[in-house]
Backbone as numpy.savetxt, mean C-alpha at the origin, in Angstrom:
# Nx Ny Nz CAx CAy CAz Cx Cy Cz
-11.82 1.31 27.18 -12.56 0.15 27.62 -12.11 -1.04 26.77
-11.64 -2.07 27.41 -11.17 -3.26 26.71 -12.35 -4.16 26.35
-12.40 -4.56 25.10 -13.50 -5.41 24.63 -13.04 -6.84 24.40
-11.79 -7.01 24.01 -11.28 -8.34 23.74 -11.00 -8.52 22.26
-10.72 -9.75 21.87 -10.41 -10.05 20.48 -11.61 -9.82 19.57
-11.32 -9.36 18.36 -12.36 -9.23 17.36 -12.79 -10.62 16.89
-14.05 -10.76 16.49 -14.43 -12.02 15.84 -13.59 -12.20 14.58
-13.26 -13.44 14.21 -12.36 -13.68 13.06 -12.80 -12.97 11.79
-14.10 -12.91 11.50 -14.56 -12.27 10.28 -14.30 -10.76 10.30
-14.39 -10.13 11.45 -14.08 -8.69 11.55 -12.57 -8.46 11.47
-11.80 -9.31 12.13 -10.35 -9.19 12.07 -9.86 -9.36 10.64
-10.47 -10.27 9.88 -10.07 -10.50 8.49 -10.32 -9.25 7.64
-11.43 -8.57 7.87 -11.71 -7.33 7.13 -10.66 -6.27 7.45
-10.31 -6.15 8.71 -9.29 -5.18 9.10 -7.93 -5.54 8.52
-7.63 -6.82 8.49 -6.30 -7.28 8.05 -6.01 -6.86 6.61
-7.03 -6.84 5.73 -6.78 -6.45 4.34 -6.23 -5.03 4.25
-6.71 -4.15 5.13 -6.19 -2.78 5.14 -4.89 -2.66 5.90
-4.76 -3.41 6.97 -3.52 -3.36 7.77 -2.33 -3.84 6.93
-2.54 -4.85 6.10 -1.46 -5.34 5.23 -0.94 -4.22 4.33
-1.86 -3.46 3.74 -1.48 -2.35 2.86 -0.70 -1.31 3.66
-1.19 -0.98 4.84 -0.54 0.04 5.67 0.86 -0.40 6.11
1.00 -1.66 6.52 2.32 -2.15 6.94 3.30 -2.14 5.79
2.86 -2.57 4.61 3.74 -2.54 3.45 4.10 -1.11 3.06
3.14 -0.20 3.18 3.41 1.21 2.88 4.44 1.81 3.82
4.35 1.48 5.08 5.33 1.97 6.06 6.71 1.39 5.74
6.76 0.10 5.43 8.04 -0.53 5.07 8.65 0.15 3.84
7.82 0.47 2.85 8.30 1.16 1.65 8.88 2.53 2.01
8.20 3.24 2.90 8.67 4.57 3.29 9.97 4.49 4.09
10.03 3.57 5.03 11.22 3.44 5.88 12.42 3.04 5.04
12.20 2.11 4.12 13.31 1.62 3.29 13.52 2.45 2.03
12.64 3.45 1.81 12.72 4.31 0.62 12.76 3.47 -0.66
11.82 2.54 -0.76 11.81 1.56 -1.83 10.55 1.69 -2.68
10.72 2.15 -3.90 9.59 2.36 -4.81 8.88 1.05 -5.14
9.64 -0.03 -5.27 9.02 -1.32 -5.58 8.13 -1.78 -4.44
8.55 -1.58 -3.21 7.71 -1.93 -2.07 6.45 -1.06 -2.04
6.59 0.21 -2.40 5.41 1.08 -2.47 4.44 0.55 -3.52
4.96 0.16 -4.68 4.13 -0.43 -5.73 3.42 -1.68 -5.21
4.15 -2.54 -4.51 3.54 -3.77 -3.99 2.47 -3.47 -2.95
2.69 -2.46 -2.13 1.67 -2.08 -1.15 0.40 -1.62 -1.85
0.55 -0.79 -2.86 -0.61 -0.30 -3.61 -1.27 -1.43 -4.38
-0.48 -2.35 -4.88 -0.99 -3.47 -5.65 -1.92 -4.37 -4.83
-1.63 -4.55 -3.55 -2.48 -5.42 -2.73 -3.65 -4.69 -2.08
-3.76 -3.40 -2.33 -4.92 -2.66 -1.83 -6.17 -3.22 -2.49
-7.20 -3.58 -1.72 -8.39 -4.20 -2.30 -9.07 -3.35 -3.38
-9.17 -2.04 -3.16 -9.83 -1.19 -4.15 -8.99 -1.08 -5.42
-7.70 -0.84 -5.26 -6.83 -0.71 -6.42 -6.85 -1.98 -7.25
-6.72 -3.13 -6.60 -6.69 -4.38 -7.35 -8.04 -4.72 -7.98
-9.12 -4.14 -7.46 -10.44 -4.37 -8.06 -10.66 -3.51 -9.29
-9.92 -2.41 -9.39 -10.17 -1.43 -10.45 -9.09 -1.43 -11.53
-7.83 -1.66 -11.13 -6.71 -1.54 -12.06 -6.02 -2.88 -12.29
-5.45 -3.02 -13.47 -4.60 -4.17 -13.75 -3.23 -3.91 -13.11
-2.37 -4.91 -13.12 -1.02 -4.74 -12.58 -0.27 -3.67 -13.38
-0.38 -3.69 -14.69 0.30 -2.68 -15.53 -0.25 -1.28 -15.27
-1.55 -1.16 -15.12 -2.15 0.15 -14.83 -1.70 0.65 -13.46
-1.59 -0.26 -12.50 -1.13 0.13 -11.17 0.31 0.62 -11.23
1.16 -0.09 -11.97 2.56 0.33 -12.11 2.64 1.71 -12.74
1.83 1.96 -13.78 1.82 3.29 -14.42 1.37 4.36 -13.43
0.34 4.05 -12.64 -0.16 5.01 -11.66 0.92 5.33 -10.62
1.62 4.31 -10.13 2.68 4.53 -9.15 3.78 5.39 -9.76
4.17 5.11 -10.99 5.18 5.93 -11.66 4.73 7.37 -11.80
3.47 7.58 -12.15 2.92 8.94 -12.26 2.95 9.65 -10.91
2.59 8.93 -9.85 2.60 9.54 -8.51 4.02 9.91 -8.10
4.97 9.01 -8.36 6.36 9.32 -8.00 6.88 10.49 -8.83
6.51 10.56 -10.08 6.93 11.67 -10.93 6.34 12.99 -10.42
5.07 12.97 -10.04 4.41 14.18 -9.55 5.01 14.66 -8.22
5.51 13.74 -7.42 6.05 14.09 -6.10 7.56 13.91 -6.00
8.23 13.90 -7.14 9.67 13.61 -7.15 10.49 14.55 -6.27
10.03 15.77 -6.12 10.75 16.72 -5.26 10.86 16.21 -3.82
9.84 15.46 -3.38 9.79 14.98 -2.01 10.24 13.53 -1.86
10.45 12.85 -2.98 10.76 11.42 -2.96 12.13 11.13 -3.56
13.05 12.06 -3.46 14.36 11.92 -4.09 15.14 10.70 -3.62
14.95 10.30 -2.38 15.74 9.21 -1.81 15.20 7.82 -2.14
14.05 7.75 -2.81 13.50 6.44 -3.17 14.29 5.86 -4.32
14.48 4.54 -4.27 15.18 3.86 -5.34 14.21 2.96 -6.08
């Protein structure tokens, strides 16, 4: 059932998550660790809880933990 455009305030709430998802997909497609870091950095929850340095450490820890599956990332 088609409803139409979201009200701007609802679309804005969705956009904050869509931005993270689009950047995450771009990071995966391009196999780019820096893009993955940037995607995580703009996540509203992450940026509310962690500093930029803490986020970078977390991303490095995640890549280290999953290195077997992320070999092609640069």
